Short mmCIF file of N, CA, C and O in Angstrom, two decimals:
data_model
loop_
_atom_site.label_atom_id
_atom_site.label_comp_id
_atom_site.label_asym_id
_atom_site.label_seq_id
_atom_site.Cartn_x
_atom_site.Cartn_y
_atom_site.Cartn_z
N ARG A 1 37.35 -23.87 16.37
CA ARG A 1 37.53 -22.49 15.98
C ARG A 1 36.25 -21.70 16.24
O ARG A 1 35.17 -22.15 15.96
N LYS A 2 36.39 -20.51 16.70
CA LYS A 2 35.23 -19.68 17.05
C LYS A 2 34.63 -19.04 15.82
O LYS A 2 35.32 -18.73 14.87
N GLN A 3 33.31 -18.82 15.86
CA GLN A 3 32.59 -18.21 14.74
C GLN A 3 32.78 -16.70 14.70
O GLN A 3 32.85 -16.05 15.73
N ALA A 4 32.84 -16.18 13.49
CA ALA A 4 32.84 -14.72 13.33
C ALA A 4 31.42 -14.21 13.54
O ALA A 4 30.47 -14.97 13.45
N VAL A 5 31.29 -12.94 13.80
CA VAL A 5 29.97 -12.35 14.01
C VAL A 5 29.17 -12.45 12.73
O VAL A 5 29.65 -12.13 11.65
N SER A 6 27.93 -12.89 12.83
CA SER A 6 27.08 -12.95 11.65
C SER A 6 25.81 -12.17 11.91
O SER A 6 25.45 -11.92 13.05
N VAL A 7 25.14 -11.78 10.84
CA VAL A 7 23.91 -11.01 10.99
C VAL A 7 22.71 -11.93 11.02
O VAL A 7 21.60 -11.49 10.83
N ASN A 8 22.93 -13.19 11.28
CA ASN A 8 21.82 -14.12 11.40
C ASN A 8 21.12 -13.97 12.74
O ASN A 8 19.98 -14.35 12.89
N ASP A 9 21.81 -13.42 13.68
CA ASP A 9 21.23 -13.18 15.00
C ASP A 9 20.13 -12.12 14.84
O ASP A 9 20.37 -11.04 14.33
N GLU A 10 18.91 -12.45 15.25
CA GLU A 10 17.77 -11.55 15.04
C GLU A 10 17.97 -10.18 15.67
O GLU A 10 17.67 -9.16 15.06
N TRP A 11 18.48 -10.15 16.89
CA TRP A 11 18.67 -8.89 17.58
C TRP A 11 19.69 -8.03 16.84
O TRP A 11 19.49 -6.84 16.64
N THR A 12 20.77 -8.65 16.38
CA THR A 12 21.80 -7.91 15.65
C THR A 12 21.22 -7.33 14.37
O THR A 12 21.44 -6.17 14.04
N ARG A 13 20.45 -8.14 13.64
CA ARG A 13 19.83 -7.68 12.40
C ARG A 13 18.90 -6.49 12.68
O ARG A 13 18.91 -5.49 11.97
N TYR A 14 18.12 -6.60 13.75
CA TYR A 14 17.20 -5.51 14.11
C TYR A 14 17.98 -4.23 14.41
O TYR A 14 17.62 -3.16 13.93
N MET A 15 19.04 -4.36 15.17
CA MET A 15 19.82 -3.18 15.53
C MET A 15 20.47 -2.57 14.29
O MET A 15 20.52 -1.36 14.15
N LEU A 16 20.97 -3.39 13.38
CA LEU A 16 21.59 -2.88 12.15
C LEU A 16 20.57 -2.14 11.30
O LEU A 16 20.85 -1.08 10.76
N GLN A 17 19.38 -2.71 11.17
CA GLN A 17 18.35 -2.09 10.35
C GLN A 17 17.88 -0.76 10.92
O GLN A 17 17.41 0.10 10.20
N ASN A 18 18.03 -0.60 12.22
CA ASN A 18 17.59 0.64 12.86
C ASN A 18 18.73 1.61 13.10
O ASN A 18 18.64 2.49 13.93
N GLY A 19 19.82 1.41 12.37
CA GLY A 19 20.92 2.36 12.42
C GLY A 19 21.76 2.34 13.67
O GLY A 19 22.44 3.29 13.98
N SER A 20 21.73 1.26 14.43
CA SER A 20 22.50 1.19 15.67
C SER A 20 23.60 0.14 15.54
O SER A 20 23.68 -0.79 16.31
N MET A 21 24.44 0.32 14.53
CA MET A 21 25.46 -0.68 14.26
C MET A 21 26.40 -0.89 15.45
O MET A 21 26.71 -2.02 15.81
N GLU A 22 26.83 0.21 16.09
CA GLU A 22 27.77 0.07 17.20
C GLU A 22 27.15 -0.71 18.35
O GLU A 22 27.78 -1.60 18.91
N ARG A 23 25.89 -0.38 18.68
CA ARG A 23 25.24 -1.12 19.77
C ARG A 23 25.04 -2.58 19.41
O ARG A 23 25.22 -3.46 20.22
N ALA A 24 24.66 -2.84 18.15
CA ALA A 24 24.47 -4.22 17.71
C ALA A 24 25.78 -4.97 17.78
O ALA A 24 25.84 -6.11 18.24
N PHE A 25 26.85 -4.30 17.36
CA PHE A 25 28.18 -4.93 17.38
C PHE A 25 28.58 -5.25 18.82
O PHE A 25 29.01 -6.36 19.13
N MET A 26 28.45 -4.27 19.71
CA MET A 26 28.85 -4.48 21.10
C MET A 26 27.98 -5.54 21.78
O MET A 26 28.47 -6.37 22.53
N ASN A 27 26.69 -5.52 21.49
CA ASN A 27 25.78 -6.50 22.06
C ASN A 27 26.18 -7.91 21.62
O ASN A 27 26.26 -8.84 22.41
N ARG A 28 26.43 -8.07 20.34
CA ARG A 28 26.78 -9.37 19.79
C ARG A 28 28.16 -9.81 20.30
O ARG A 28 28.37 -10.96 20.63
N MET A 29 29.10 -8.87 20.36
CA MET A 29 30.46 -9.19 20.80
C MET A 29 30.47 -9.63 22.25
O MET A 29 31.23 -10.52 22.62
N SER A 30 29.66 -9.02 23.08
CA SER A 30 29.66 -9.36 24.50
C SER A 30 29.14 -10.77 24.75
O SER A 30 29.43 -11.37 25.77
N SER A 31 28.38 -11.30 23.78
CA SER A 31 27.84 -12.65 23.98
C SER A 31 28.74 -13.74 23.40
O SER A 31 28.46 -14.91 23.57
N LEU A 32 29.83 -13.35 22.73
CA LEU A 32 30.73 -14.33 22.14
C LEU A 32 32.04 -14.42 22.92
O LEU A 32 32.68 -13.41 23.16
N PRO A 33 32.45 -15.63 23.29
CA PRO A 33 33.77 -15.76 23.90
C PRO A 33 34.82 -15.65 22.80
O PRO A 33 34.70 -16.26 21.76
N MET A 34 35.85 -14.81 23.02
CA MET A 34 36.85 -14.61 21.97
C MET A 34 38.25 -14.53 22.54
O MET A 34 38.45 -14.08 23.66
N ASP A 35 39.18 -14.89 21.70
CA ASP A 35 40.60 -14.67 21.99
C ASP A 35 40.99 -13.38 21.30
O ASP A 35 40.29 -12.90 20.43
N GLU A 36 42.15 -12.84 21.64
CA GLU A 36 42.61 -11.61 20.99
C GLU A 36 42.71 -11.76 19.49
O GLU A 36 42.36 -10.88 18.74
N GLU A 37 43.20 -12.92 19.01
CA GLU A 37 43.39 -13.11 17.58
C GLU A 37 42.07 -13.12 16.81
O GLU A 37 42.04 -12.80 15.64
N ASP A 38 40.98 -13.47 17.46
CA ASP A 38 39.69 -13.54 16.78
C ASP A 38 39.09 -12.17 16.48
O ASP A 38 38.29 -12.03 15.59
N THR A 39 39.47 -11.16 17.24
CA THR A 39 38.85 -9.85 17.08
C THR A 39 39.30 -9.13 15.81
O THR A 39 38.63 -8.23 15.36
N THR A 40 40.40 -9.53 15.21
CA THR A 40 40.91 -8.83 14.05
C THR A 40 40.00 -8.95 12.84
O THR A 40 39.90 -8.03 12.05
N ASN A 41 39.31 -10.07 12.68
CA ASN A 41 38.44 -10.26 11.52
C ASN A 41 37.00 -9.83 11.78
O ASN A 41 36.23 -9.71 10.85
N THR A 42 36.65 -9.61 13.01
CA THR A 42 35.26 -9.32 13.36
C THR A 42 34.84 -7.93 12.92
O THR A 42 33.79 -7.76 12.33
N VAL A 43 35.64 -6.93 13.20
CA VAL A 43 35.28 -5.55 12.86
C VAL A 43 35.10 -5.38 11.36
O VAL A 43 34.10 -4.84 10.92
N PRO A 44 36.04 -5.86 10.52
CA PRO A 44 35.82 -5.72 9.07
C PRO A 44 34.54 -6.40 8.60
O PRO A 44 33.87 -5.87 7.72
N LEU A 45 34.18 -7.53 9.19
CA LEU A 45 32.94 -8.20 8.79
C LEU A 45 31.74 -7.33 9.10
O LEU A 45 30.83 -7.20 8.27
N MET A 46 31.72 -6.73 10.26
CA MET A 46 30.60 -5.86 10.63
C MET A 46 30.58 -4.61 9.75
O MET A 46 29.52 -4.16 9.33
N GLU A 47 31.75 -4.06 9.46
CA GLU A 47 31.82 -2.88 8.60
C GLU A 47 31.36 -3.20 7.18
O GLU A 47 30.65 -2.42 6.56
N GLN A 48 31.75 -4.38 6.69
CA GLN A 48 31.31 -4.80 5.36
C GLN A 48 29.80 -4.92 5.31
O GLN A 48 29.16 -4.47 4.37
N GLN A 49 29.20 -5.54 6.33
CA GLN A 49 27.75 -5.69 6.37
C GLN A 49 27.07 -4.33 6.45
O GLN A 49 26.08 -4.08 5.77
N ALA A 50 27.61 -3.45 7.26
CA ALA A 50 27.03 -2.11 7.39
C ALA A 50 27.12 -1.36 6.06
O ALA A 50 26.17 -0.68 5.67
N ASN A 51 28.25 -1.51 5.36
CA ASN A 51 28.40 -0.86 4.05
C ASN A 51 27.42 -1.42 3.04
O ASN A 51 26.85 -0.68 2.25
N LYS A 52 27.22 -2.74 3.06
CA LYS A 52 26.25 -3.36 2.14
C LYS A 52 24.85 -2.85 2.43
O LYS A 52 24.10 -2.53 1.51
N ASP A 53 24.50 -2.79 3.71
CA ASP A 53 23.17 -2.30 4.09
C ASP A 53 22.99 -0.84 3.66
O ASP A 53 21.92 -0.46 3.19
N LYS A 54 24.03 -0.05 3.83
CA LYS A 54 23.96 1.37 3.44
C LYS A 54 23.77 1.48 1.92
O LYS A 54 22.95 2.28 1.46
N MET A 55 24.49 0.67 1.16
CA MET A 55 24.36 0.70 -0.30
C MET A 55 22.95 0.28 -0.72
O MET A 55 22.37 0.88 -1.62
N LYS A 56 22.39 -0.74 -0.07
CA LYS A 56 21.03 -1.17 -0.39
C LYS A 56 20.04 -0.05 -0.13
O LYS A 56 19.15 0.20 -0.94
N ARG A 57 20.19 0.62 1.01
CA ARG A 57 19.29 1.72 1.33
C ARG A 57 19.41 2.84 0.31
O ARG A 57 18.41 3.42 -0.12
N MET A 58 20.64 3.14 -0.11
CA MET A 58 20.85 4.20 -1.10
C MET A 58 20.22 3.82 -2.44
O MET A 58 19.58 4.65 -3.08
N LYS A 59 20.37 2.56 -2.83
CA LYS A 59 19.80 2.12 -4.11
C LYS A 59 18.28 2.13 -4.05
O LYS A 59 17.62 2.50 -5.01
N ARG A 60 17.71 1.71 -2.91
CA ARG A 60 16.24 1.74 -2.78
C ARG A 60 15.73 3.17 -2.82
O ARG A 60 14.69 3.44 -3.41
N LYS A 61 16.47 4.07 -2.19
CA LYS A 61 16.07 5.48 -2.21
C LYS A 61 16.14 6.02 -3.64
O LYS A 61 15.29 6.80 -4.05
N GLU A 62 17.13 5.56 -4.39
CA GLU A 62 17.27 5.97 -5.78
C GLU A 62 16.06 5.52 -6.60
O GLU A 62 15.53 6.28 -7.41
N VAL A 63 15.58 4.30 -6.35
CA VAL A 63 14.39 3.78 -7.04
C VAL A 63 13.18 4.64 -6.66
O VAL A 63 12.41 5.06 -7.53
N PHE A 64 13.02 4.91 -5.37
CA PHE A 64 11.88 5.72 -4.93
C PHE A 64 11.92 7.11 -5.56
O PHE A 64 10.92 7.60 -6.06
N THR A 65 13.10 7.73 -5.55
CA THR A 65 13.25 9.07 -6.12
C THR A 65 12.91 9.06 -7.61
O THR A 65 12.22 9.95 -8.10
N TRP A 66 13.38 8.04 -8.34
CA TRP A 66 13.09 7.93 -9.77
C TRP A 66 11.59 7.79 -10.00
O TRP A 66 11.01 8.48 -10.84
N LEU A 67 10.94 6.90 -9.24
CA LEU A 67 9.49 6.71 -9.40
C LEU A 67 8.72 7.97 -9.03
O LEU A 67 7.72 8.30 -9.67
N LYS A 68 9.19 8.69 -8.01
CA LYS A 68 8.47 9.87 -7.54
C LYS A 68 8.71 11.10 -8.42
O LYS A 68 7.75 11.74 -8.86
N GLU A 69 9.98 11.40 -8.69
CA GLU A 69 10.30 12.66 -9.35
C GLU A 69 10.36 12.58 -10.87
O GLU A 69 10.11 13.58 -11.53
N VAL A 70 10.70 11.43 -11.40
CA VAL A 70 10.82 11.31 -12.85
C VAL A 70 9.55 10.72 -13.45
O VAL A 70 8.90 11.33 -14.30
N VAL A 71 9.17 9.55 -12.98
CA VAL A 71 8.01 8.85 -13.54
C VAL A 71 6.69 9.43 -13.00
O VAL A 71 5.66 9.36 -13.64
N LYS A 72 6.75 9.99 -11.82
CA LYS A 72 5.57 10.56 -11.14
C LYS A 72 4.54 9.49 -10.76
O LYS A 72 3.34 9.71 -10.80
N LEU A 73 5.04 8.32 -10.38
CA LEU A 73 4.17 7.23 -9.93
C LEU A 73 4.73 6.61 -8.63
O LEU A 73 4.99 5.40 -8.56
N PRO A 74 4.89 7.41 -7.57
CA PRO A 74 5.50 6.88 -6.34
C PRO A 74 4.63 5.84 -5.63
O PRO A 74 5.13 5.06 -4.83
N GLN A 75 3.35 5.80 -5.97
CA GLN A 75 2.45 4.87 -5.28
C GLN A 75 2.80 3.41 -5.56
O GLN A 75 2.36 2.52 -4.85
N TYR A 76 3.62 3.15 -6.58
CA TYR A 76 3.99 1.77 -6.92
C TYR A 76 5.33 1.35 -6.33
O TYR A 76 5.77 0.23 -6.54
N TYR A 77 5.96 2.24 -5.57
CA TYR A 77 7.27 1.90 -5.01
C TYR A 77 7.23 0.61 -4.19
O TYR A 77 8.06 -0.28 -4.39
N SER A 78 6.28 0.51 -3.27
CA SER A 78 6.25 -0.67 -2.39
C SER A 78 6.02 -1.95 -3.20
O SER A 78 6.58 -3.00 -2.89
N LEU A 79 5.22 -1.87 -4.25
CA LEU A 79 4.98 -3.04 -5.09
C LEU A 79 6.27 -3.49 -5.77
O LEU A 79 6.59 -4.67 -5.79
N PHE A 80 7.04 -2.53 -6.29
CA PHE A 80 8.31 -2.88 -6.92
C PHE A 80 9.31 -3.38 -5.88
O PHE A 80 10.03 -4.35 -6.12
N ALA A 81 9.37 -2.73 -4.72
CA ALA A 81 10.31 -3.15 -3.68
C ALA A 81 10.00 -4.58 -3.22
O ALA A 81 10.91 -5.39 -3.03
N GLU A 82 8.72 -4.90 -3.05
CA GLU A 82 8.32 -6.26 -2.63
C GLU A 82 8.71 -7.31 -3.66
O GLU A 82 8.88 -8.48 -3.33
N ASN A 83 8.85 -6.90 -4.91
CA ASN A 83 9.17 -7.83 -5.98
C ASN A 83 10.64 -7.76 -6.41
O ASN A 83 10.99 -8.20 -7.51
N GLY A 84 11.48 -7.22 -5.55
CA GLY A 84 12.92 -7.27 -5.76
C GLY A 84 13.51 -6.18 -6.62
O GLY A 84 14.68 -6.26 -6.99
N PHE A 85 12.76 -5.16 -6.94
CA PHE A 85 13.29 -4.05 -7.72
C PHE A 85 13.97 -3.08 -6.75
O PHE A 85 13.46 -2.02 -6.45
N ASP A 86 15.15 -3.48 -6.26
CA ASP A 86 15.80 -2.65 -5.26
C ASP A 86 16.91 -1.77 -5.80
O ASP A 86 17.59 -1.10 -5.06
N ASP A 87 17.10 -1.76 -7.11
CA ASP A 87 17.95 -0.75 -7.73
C ASP A 87 17.46 -0.50 -9.16
O ASP A 87 16.68 -1.27 -9.70
N LEU A 88 17.91 0.58 -9.73
CA LEU A 88 17.41 1.00 -11.04
C LEU A 88 17.74 -0.01 -12.14
O LEU A 88 17.00 -0.13 -13.12
N GLU A 89 18.83 -0.74 -11.99
CA GLU A 89 19.21 -1.72 -13.01
C GLU A 89 18.18 -2.84 -13.15
O GLU A 89 18.09 -3.48 -14.18
N CYS A 90 17.40 -3.08 -12.12
CA CYS A 90 16.36 -4.12 -12.17
C CYS A 90 15.29 -3.79 -13.22
O CYS A 90 14.60 -4.67 -13.70
N PHE A 91 15.16 -2.52 -13.54
CA PHE A 91 14.13 -2.10 -14.50
C PHE A 91 14.54 -2.33 -15.95
O PHE A 91 13.71 -2.29 -16.85
N GLU A 92 15.84 -2.57 -16.16
CA GLU A 92 16.33 -2.80 -17.53
C GLU A 92 15.64 -4.03 -18.13
O GLU A 92 15.52 -5.07 -17.50
N GLY A 93 15.17 -3.87 -19.36
CA GLY A 93 14.55 -4.99 -20.07
C GLY A 93 13.11 -5.28 -19.66
O GLY A 93 12.51 -6.25 -20.11
N LEU A 94 12.55 -4.44 -18.80
CA LEU A 94 11.16 -4.64 -18.37
C LEU A 94 10.23 -4.46 -19.56
O LEU A 94 10.36 -3.51 -20.33
N THR A 95 9.30 -5.38 -19.74
CA THR A 95 8.36 -5.31 -20.86
C THR A 95 6.94 -5.29 -20.35
O THR A 95 6.67 -5.63 -19.21
N PHE A 96 6.03 -4.92 -21.25
CA PHE A 96 4.62 -4.90 -20.90
C PHE A 96 4.15 -6.30 -20.51
O PHE A 96 3.39 -6.47 -19.56
N ALA A 97 4.62 -7.31 -21.23
CA ALA A 97 4.24 -8.70 -20.93
C ALA A 97 4.63 -9.08 -19.50
O ALA A 97 3.90 -9.79 -18.82
N MET A 98 5.78 -8.59 -19.06
CA MET A 98 6.23 -8.87 -17.69
C MET A 98 5.31 -8.24 -16.66
O MET A 98 5.14 -8.75 -15.56
N LEU A 99 4.71 -7.11 -17.02
CA LEU A 99 3.83 -6.40 -16.09
C LEU A 99 2.39 -6.89 -16.13
O LEU A 99 1.52 -6.35 -15.47
N GLU A 100 2.12 -7.91 -16.93
CA GLU A 100 0.76 -8.42 -17.06
C GLU A 100 0.40 -9.49 -16.04
O GLU A 100 -0.75 -9.86 -15.92
N GLY A 101 1.37 -10.00 -15.31
CA GLY A 101 1.11 -11.08 -14.36
C GLY A 101 0.25 -10.67 -13.19
O GLY A 101 -0.05 -9.49 -12.98
N TYR A 102 -0.13 -11.63 -12.38
CA TYR A 102 -0.99 -11.43 -11.21
C TYR A 102 -0.44 -10.37 -10.27
O TYR A 102 -1.16 -9.51 -9.79
N THR A 103 0.86 -10.44 -10.01
CA THR A 103 1.50 -9.52 -9.06
C THR A 103 1.30 -8.06 -9.47
O THR A 103 1.17 -7.20 -8.64
N TRP A 104 1.28 -7.83 -10.76
CA TRP A 104 1.25 -6.47 -11.27
C TRP A 104 -0.17 -5.99 -11.60
O TRP A 104 -0.35 -4.94 -12.19
N SER A 105 -1.19 -6.75 -11.22
CA SER A 105 -2.56 -6.38 -11.56
C SER A 105 -3.00 -5.08 -10.88
O SER A 105 -3.97 -4.46 -11.30
N ASP A 106 -2.27 -4.66 -9.85
CA ASP A 106 -2.60 -3.41 -9.16
C ASP A 106 -2.19 -2.17 -9.95
O ASP A 106 -2.60 -1.06 -9.63
N ILE A 107 -1.35 -2.36 -10.95
CA ILE A 107 -0.89 -1.22 -11.75
C ILE A 107 -1.88 -0.98 -12.89
O ILE A 107 -2.17 -1.88 -13.67
N LYS A 108 -2.37 0.23 -12.97
CA LYS A 108 -3.32 0.59 -14.03
C LYS A 108 -2.64 0.49 -15.39
O LYS A 108 -1.44 0.72 -15.52
N HIS A 109 -3.44 0.15 -16.41
CA HIS A 109 -2.92 -0.05 -17.76
C HIS A 109 -2.13 1.16 -18.26
O HIS A 109 -1.02 1.03 -18.77
N GLY A 110 -2.70 2.34 -18.11
CA GLY A 110 -2.02 3.56 -18.55
C GLY A 110 -0.72 3.82 -17.80
O GLY A 110 0.26 4.30 -18.37
N HIS A 111 -0.72 3.46 -16.52
CA HIS A 111 0.49 3.64 -15.73
C HIS A 111 1.59 2.67 -16.18
O HIS A 111 2.77 3.01 -16.15
N LYS A 112 1.19 1.48 -16.61
CA LYS A 112 2.18 0.53 -17.14
C LYS A 112 2.84 1.10 -18.39
O LYS A 112 4.06 1.02 -18.54
N LEU A 113 2.04 1.67 -19.27
CA LEU A 113 2.58 2.25 -20.50
C LEU A 113 3.52 3.42 -20.18
O LEU A 113 4.62 3.53 -20.76
N LYS A 114 3.11 4.27 -19.26
CA LYS A 114 3.94 5.41 -18.85
C LYS A 114 5.25 4.91 -18.24
O LYS A 114 6.33 5.40 -18.59
N LEU A 115 5.15 3.93 -17.37
CA LEU A 115 6.33 3.37 -16.72
C LEU A 115 7.31 2.81 -17.76
O LEU A 115 8.51 3.06 -17.69
N LEU A 116 6.78 2.10 -18.74
CA LEU A 116 7.64 1.50 -19.76
C LEU A 116 8.33 2.56 -20.63
O LEU A 116 9.48 2.37 -21.05
N ARG A 117 7.66 3.69 -20.87
CA ARG A 117 8.30 4.79 -21.61
C ARG A 117 9.51 5.30 -20.83
O ARG A 117 10.58 5.54 -21.39
N TYR A 118 9.33 5.45 -19.54
CA TYR A 118 10.43 5.94 -18.71
C TYR A 118 11.51 4.88 -18.52
O TYR A 118 12.68 5.22 -18.36
N VAL A 119 11.15 3.61 -18.54
CA VAL A 119 12.14 2.54 -18.46
C VAL A 119 13.06 2.61 -19.68
O VAL A 119 14.28 2.46 -19.56
N LYS A 120 12.50 2.87 -20.85
CA LYS A 120 13.32 2.99 -22.07
C LYS A 120 14.30 4.16 -21.94
O LYS A 120 15.46 4.05 -22.33
N LYS A 121 13.83 5.29 -21.40
CA LYS A 121 14.71 6.43 -21.19
C LYS A 121 15.80 6.08 -20.18
O LYS A 121 16.97 6.45 -20.34
N LEU A 122 15.41 5.38 -19.13
CA LEU A 122 16.36 4.98 -18.09
C LEU A 122 17.43 4.07 -18.66
O LEU A 122 18.61 4.21 -18.36
N GLU A 123 17.03 3.12 -19.52
CA GLU A 123 17.99 2.19 -20.12
C GLU A 123 19.06 2.94 -20.91
O GLU A 123 20.24 2.57 -20.88
N LYS A 124 18.67 4.01 -21.57
CA LYS A 124 19.64 4.80 -22.34
C LYS A 124 20.65 5.48 -21.42
O LYS A 124 21.83 5.58 -21.75
N THR A 125 20.19 5.93 -20.25
CA THR A 125 21.11 6.58 -19.32
C THR A 125 22.02 5.58 -18.61
O THR A 125 23.11 5.95 -18.19
N LEU A 126 21.58 4.34 -18.47
CA LEU A 126 22.40 3.33 -17.80
C LEU A 126 23.46 2.73 -18.70
O LEU A 126 24.37 2.05 -18.23
N GLU A 127 23.36 2.94 -20.01
CA GLU A 127 24.34 2.36 -20.95
C GLU A 127 25.69 2.98 -20.83
O GLU A 127 25.95 4.01 -20.40
#
């Protein structure tokens, strides 16, 4: 049985990340031998992946917007993104003790306190 298109292919992943889903799809499809029956499941798989990627980008943008416009600490966005804070729900339950580790040593003490105040407000809106 032939394999469905996957995003494990480096070139396909690169094209998807750069907003060229159609080109990535066509490029990947041209390299796979397929029967007519195999094409029916391929397009939905690519669309699902594109939708997931779009949702991730939207959630990351939401985190950046919250840090920039609400908390006023956009300089920490990349630090949070590198540590898996890719949506606002990741901030739920965040404590000062959690921010004391090595990874978070770049965040100033006062900024940690400010961030935690806004996390409490955010938790109320997410309920």
